[in-house]
CSV table of C-alpha atoms and ligand atoms in Angstrom, one decimal:
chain,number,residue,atom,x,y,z
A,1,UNK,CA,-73.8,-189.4,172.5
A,2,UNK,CA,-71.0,-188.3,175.3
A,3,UNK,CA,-68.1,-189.7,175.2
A,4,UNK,CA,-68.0,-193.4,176.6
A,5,UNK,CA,-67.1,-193.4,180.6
A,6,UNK,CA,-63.4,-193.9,181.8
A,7,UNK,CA,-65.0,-196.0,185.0
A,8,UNK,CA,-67.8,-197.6,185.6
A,9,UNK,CA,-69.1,-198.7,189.2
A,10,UNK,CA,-70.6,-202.0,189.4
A,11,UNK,CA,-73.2,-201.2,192.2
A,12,UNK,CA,-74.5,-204.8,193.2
A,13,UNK,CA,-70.5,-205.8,193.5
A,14,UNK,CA,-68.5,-203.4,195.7
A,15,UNK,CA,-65.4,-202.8,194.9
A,16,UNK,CA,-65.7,-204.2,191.3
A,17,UNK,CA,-65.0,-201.2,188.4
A,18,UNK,CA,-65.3,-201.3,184.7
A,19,UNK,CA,-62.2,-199.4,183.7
A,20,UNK,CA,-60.7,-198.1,180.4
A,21,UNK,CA,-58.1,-200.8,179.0
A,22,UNK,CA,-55.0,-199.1,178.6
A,23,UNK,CA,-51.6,-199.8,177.4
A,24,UNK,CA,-50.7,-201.0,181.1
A,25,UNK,CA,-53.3,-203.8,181.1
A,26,UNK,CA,-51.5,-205.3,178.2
A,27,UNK,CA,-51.0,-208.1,180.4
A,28,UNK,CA,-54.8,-209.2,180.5
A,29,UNK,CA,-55.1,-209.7,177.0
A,30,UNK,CA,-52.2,-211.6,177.4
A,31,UNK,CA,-53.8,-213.9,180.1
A,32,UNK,CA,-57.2,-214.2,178.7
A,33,UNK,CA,-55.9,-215.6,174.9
A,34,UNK,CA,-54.5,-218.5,177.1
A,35,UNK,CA,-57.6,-219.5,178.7
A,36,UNK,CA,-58.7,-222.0,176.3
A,37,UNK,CA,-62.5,-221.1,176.1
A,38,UNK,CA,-61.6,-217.0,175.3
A,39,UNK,CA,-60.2,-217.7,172.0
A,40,UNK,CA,-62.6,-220.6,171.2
A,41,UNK,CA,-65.7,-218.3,171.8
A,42,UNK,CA,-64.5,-215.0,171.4
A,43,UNK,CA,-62.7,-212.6,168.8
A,44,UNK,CA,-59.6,-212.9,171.2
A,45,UNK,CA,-56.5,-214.8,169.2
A,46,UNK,CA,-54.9,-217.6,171.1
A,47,UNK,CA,-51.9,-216.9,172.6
A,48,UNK,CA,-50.8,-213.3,172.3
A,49,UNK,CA,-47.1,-212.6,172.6
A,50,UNK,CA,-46.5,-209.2,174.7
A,51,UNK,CA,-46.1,-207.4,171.7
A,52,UNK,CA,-49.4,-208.1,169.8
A,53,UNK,CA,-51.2,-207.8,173.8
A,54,UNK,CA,-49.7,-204.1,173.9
A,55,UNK,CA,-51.0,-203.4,170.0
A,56,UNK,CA,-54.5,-204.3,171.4
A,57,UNK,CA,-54.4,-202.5,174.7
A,58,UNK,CA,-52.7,-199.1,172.4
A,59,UNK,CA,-56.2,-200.1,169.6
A,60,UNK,CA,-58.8,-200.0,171.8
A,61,UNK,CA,-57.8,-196.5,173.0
A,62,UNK,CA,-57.6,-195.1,169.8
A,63,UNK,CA,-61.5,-196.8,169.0
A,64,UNK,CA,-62.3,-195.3,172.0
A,65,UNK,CA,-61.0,-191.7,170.7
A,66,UNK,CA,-63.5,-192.3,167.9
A,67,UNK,CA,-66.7,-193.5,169.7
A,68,UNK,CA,-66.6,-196.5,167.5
A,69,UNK,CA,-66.1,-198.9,170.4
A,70,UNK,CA,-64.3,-199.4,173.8
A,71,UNK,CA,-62.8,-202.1,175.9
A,72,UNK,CA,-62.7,-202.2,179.9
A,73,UNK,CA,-61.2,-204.2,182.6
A,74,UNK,CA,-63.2,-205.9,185.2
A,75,UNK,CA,-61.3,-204.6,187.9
A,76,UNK,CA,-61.5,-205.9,191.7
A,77,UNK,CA,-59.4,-203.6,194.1
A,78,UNK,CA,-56.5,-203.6,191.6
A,79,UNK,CA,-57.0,-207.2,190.1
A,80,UNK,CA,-57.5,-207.8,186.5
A,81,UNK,CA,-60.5,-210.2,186.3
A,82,UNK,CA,-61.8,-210.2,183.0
A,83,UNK,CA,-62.9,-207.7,180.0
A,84,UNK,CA,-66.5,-206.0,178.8
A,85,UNK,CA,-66.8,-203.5,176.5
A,86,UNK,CA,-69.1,-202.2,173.3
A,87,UNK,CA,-68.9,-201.7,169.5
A,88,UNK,CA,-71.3,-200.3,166.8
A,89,UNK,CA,-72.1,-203.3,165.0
A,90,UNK,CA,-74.6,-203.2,162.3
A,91,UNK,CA,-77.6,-202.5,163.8
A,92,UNK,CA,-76.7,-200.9,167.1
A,93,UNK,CA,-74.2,-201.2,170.0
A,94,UNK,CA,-73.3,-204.8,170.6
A,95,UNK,CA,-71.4,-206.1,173.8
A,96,UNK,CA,-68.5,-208.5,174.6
A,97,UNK,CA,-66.9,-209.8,177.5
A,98,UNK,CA,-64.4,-212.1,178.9
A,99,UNK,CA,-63.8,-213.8,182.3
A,100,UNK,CA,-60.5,-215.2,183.9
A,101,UNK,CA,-62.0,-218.6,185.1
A,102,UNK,CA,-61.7,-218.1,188.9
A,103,UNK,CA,-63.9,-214.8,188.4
A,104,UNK,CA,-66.7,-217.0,187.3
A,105,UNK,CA,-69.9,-218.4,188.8
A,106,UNK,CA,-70.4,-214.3,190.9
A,107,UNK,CA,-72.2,-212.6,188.4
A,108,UNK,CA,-70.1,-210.0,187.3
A,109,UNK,CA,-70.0,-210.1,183.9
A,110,UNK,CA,-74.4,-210.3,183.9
A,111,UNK,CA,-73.5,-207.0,186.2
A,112,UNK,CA,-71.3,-205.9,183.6
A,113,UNK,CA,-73.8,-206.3,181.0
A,114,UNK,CA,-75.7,-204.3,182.9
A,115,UNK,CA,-74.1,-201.2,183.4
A,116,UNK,CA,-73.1,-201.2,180.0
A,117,UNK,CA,-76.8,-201.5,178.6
A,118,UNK,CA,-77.5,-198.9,180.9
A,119,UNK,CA,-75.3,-196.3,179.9
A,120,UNK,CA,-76.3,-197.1,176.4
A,121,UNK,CA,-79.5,-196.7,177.1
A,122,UNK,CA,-79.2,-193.2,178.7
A,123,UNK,CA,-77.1,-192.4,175.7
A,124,UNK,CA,-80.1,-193.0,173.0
A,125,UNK,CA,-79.4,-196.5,172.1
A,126,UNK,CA,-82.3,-198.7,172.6
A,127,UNK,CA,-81.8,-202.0,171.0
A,128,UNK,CA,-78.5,-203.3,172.4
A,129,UNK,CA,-77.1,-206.4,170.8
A,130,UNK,CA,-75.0,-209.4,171.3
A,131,UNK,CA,-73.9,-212.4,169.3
A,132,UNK,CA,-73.2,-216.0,170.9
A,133,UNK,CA,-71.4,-219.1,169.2
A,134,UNK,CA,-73.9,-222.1,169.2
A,135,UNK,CA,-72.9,-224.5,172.0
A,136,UNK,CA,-71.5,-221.7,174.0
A,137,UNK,CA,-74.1,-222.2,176.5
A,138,UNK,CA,-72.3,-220.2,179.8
A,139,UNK,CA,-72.4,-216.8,177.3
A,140,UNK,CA,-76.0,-218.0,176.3
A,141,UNK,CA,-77.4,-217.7,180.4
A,142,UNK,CA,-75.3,-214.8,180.6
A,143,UNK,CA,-77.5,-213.2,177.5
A,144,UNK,CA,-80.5,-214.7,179.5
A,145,UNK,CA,-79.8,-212.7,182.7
A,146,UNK,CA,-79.0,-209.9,181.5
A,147,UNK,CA,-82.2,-209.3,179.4
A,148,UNK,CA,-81.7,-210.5,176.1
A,149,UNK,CA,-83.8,-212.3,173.7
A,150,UNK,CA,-83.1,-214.5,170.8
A,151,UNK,CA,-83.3,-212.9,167.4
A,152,UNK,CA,-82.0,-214.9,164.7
A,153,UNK,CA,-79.1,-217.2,163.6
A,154,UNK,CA,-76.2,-216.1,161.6
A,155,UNK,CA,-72.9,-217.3,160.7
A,156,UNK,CA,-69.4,-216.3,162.3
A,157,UNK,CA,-66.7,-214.7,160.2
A,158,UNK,CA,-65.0,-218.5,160.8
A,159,UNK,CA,-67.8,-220.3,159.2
A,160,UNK,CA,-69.4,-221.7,162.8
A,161,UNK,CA,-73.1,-220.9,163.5
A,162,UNK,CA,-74.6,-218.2,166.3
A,163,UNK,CA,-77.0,-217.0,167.5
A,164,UNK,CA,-78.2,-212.7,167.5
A,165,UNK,CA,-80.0,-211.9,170.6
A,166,UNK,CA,-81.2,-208.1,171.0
A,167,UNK,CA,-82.3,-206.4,174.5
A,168,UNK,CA,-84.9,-203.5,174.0
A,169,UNK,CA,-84.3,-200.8,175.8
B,1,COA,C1,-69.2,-216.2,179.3
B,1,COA,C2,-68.6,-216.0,180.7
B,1,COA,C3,-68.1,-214.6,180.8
B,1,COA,C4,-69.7,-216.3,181.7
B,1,COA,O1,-69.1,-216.2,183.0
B,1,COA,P1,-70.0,-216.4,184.3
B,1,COA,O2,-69.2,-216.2,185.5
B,1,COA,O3,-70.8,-217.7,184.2
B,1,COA,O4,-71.0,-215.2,184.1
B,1,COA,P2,-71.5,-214.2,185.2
B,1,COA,O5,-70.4,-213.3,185.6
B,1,COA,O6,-72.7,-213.5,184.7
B,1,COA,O7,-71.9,-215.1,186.4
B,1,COA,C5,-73.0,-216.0,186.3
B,1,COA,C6,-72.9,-217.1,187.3
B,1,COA,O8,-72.7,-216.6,188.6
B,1,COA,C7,-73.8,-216.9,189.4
B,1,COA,N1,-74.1,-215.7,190.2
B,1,COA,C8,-73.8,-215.6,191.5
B,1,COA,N2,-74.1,-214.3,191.9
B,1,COA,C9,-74.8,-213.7,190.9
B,1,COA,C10,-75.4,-212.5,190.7
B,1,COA,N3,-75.4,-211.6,191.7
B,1,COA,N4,-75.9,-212.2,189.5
B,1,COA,C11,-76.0,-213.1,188.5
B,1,COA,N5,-75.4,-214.3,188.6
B,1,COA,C12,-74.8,-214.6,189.8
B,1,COA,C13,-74.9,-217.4,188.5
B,1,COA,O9,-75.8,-218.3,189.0
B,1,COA,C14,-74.1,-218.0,187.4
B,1,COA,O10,-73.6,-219.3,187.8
B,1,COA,P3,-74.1,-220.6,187.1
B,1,COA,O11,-73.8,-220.5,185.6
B,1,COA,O12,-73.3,-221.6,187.8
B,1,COA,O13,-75.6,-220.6,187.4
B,1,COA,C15,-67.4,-217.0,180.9
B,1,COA,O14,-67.9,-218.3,180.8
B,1,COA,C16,-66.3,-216.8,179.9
B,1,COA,O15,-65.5,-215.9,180.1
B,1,COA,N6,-66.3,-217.6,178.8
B,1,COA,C17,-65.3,-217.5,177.8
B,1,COA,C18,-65.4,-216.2,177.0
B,1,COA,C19,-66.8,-216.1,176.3
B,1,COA,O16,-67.5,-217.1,176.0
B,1,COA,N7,-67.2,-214.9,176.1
B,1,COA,C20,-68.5,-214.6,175.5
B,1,COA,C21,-68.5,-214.7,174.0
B,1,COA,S1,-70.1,-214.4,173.3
């Protein structure tokens, strides 16, 4: 596998870029564990103090150093809109993502999806995966657009049921 991309173009959105989350984009960690749906859904902690924001900003560039996994920012001209990224699960590559709530309802993080599976795909990874939290039905059509299929149910490090869905590549 090469090493993961720095940017990523999101052709069907112009001016829209998947780029590497760095120590400067502490702040959208930051922003995104105070939406209220971001930590209920997703592995982000509620409320991240600067100094915790920065610690996952500085983490993801060291997992990206070791092809283990990598975050980016969903950038538009310079704003911070959200997060997507990858990490070797189990099985395979899985993907994650996050939207601030006035980026939502365009389709960027289905496009997001997109590029990601893509590069995967080029890269030898067929099956790409992605786990849901049942009742989380926005991240569920999300799964739906982007190609995904249901799989199985499992059960989230918290105890709450989800669902496994896998896209063949
Ligand atoms: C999950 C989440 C990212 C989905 O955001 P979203 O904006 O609905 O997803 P997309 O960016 O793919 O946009 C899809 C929406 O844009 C619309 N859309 C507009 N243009 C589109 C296009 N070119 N392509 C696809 N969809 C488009 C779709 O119809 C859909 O709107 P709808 O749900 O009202 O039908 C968001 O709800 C979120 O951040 N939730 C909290 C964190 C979370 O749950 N993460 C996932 C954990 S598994």
């Amino acid at each position: 596998m090469e090493p993961f991309p720095w940017r990523i173009e999101l052709g069907e959105h112009p001016g829209v870029v998947l780029r590497t989350l760095e120590l400067g984009d502490w702040i959208v960690e930051y922003d995104l564990s105070r939406v209220p749906d971001v930590p209920l859904w997703t592995m982000y902690p509620a409320d991240l103090d600067e100094e915790r924001a920065k610690m996952r900003a500085d983490l993801n560039l060291q997992l990206a150093a070791t092809g283990m996994g990598i975050r980016y920012v969903i950038d538009e001209r310079g704003t911070a809109l959200g997060t997507a990224g990858i990490g070797r699960g189990r099985h395979g590559f899985e993907v994650f993502y996050a939207l601030k709530p006035e980026a939502r309802g365009r389709g960027l993080v289905t496009g997001a999806v997109g590029a990601l599976v893509s590069w995967l795909n080029a890269n030898g990874e067929r099956d790409i995966w992605l786990s849901t939290l049942d009742g989380n039905a926005a991240s569920e059509n999300v799964a739906r657009r982007a190609g995904f299929e249901r799989v199985d149910a499992g059960t989230h490090v918290d105890g709450r049921p989800l669902t496994n869905w896998r896209r063949r590549g």
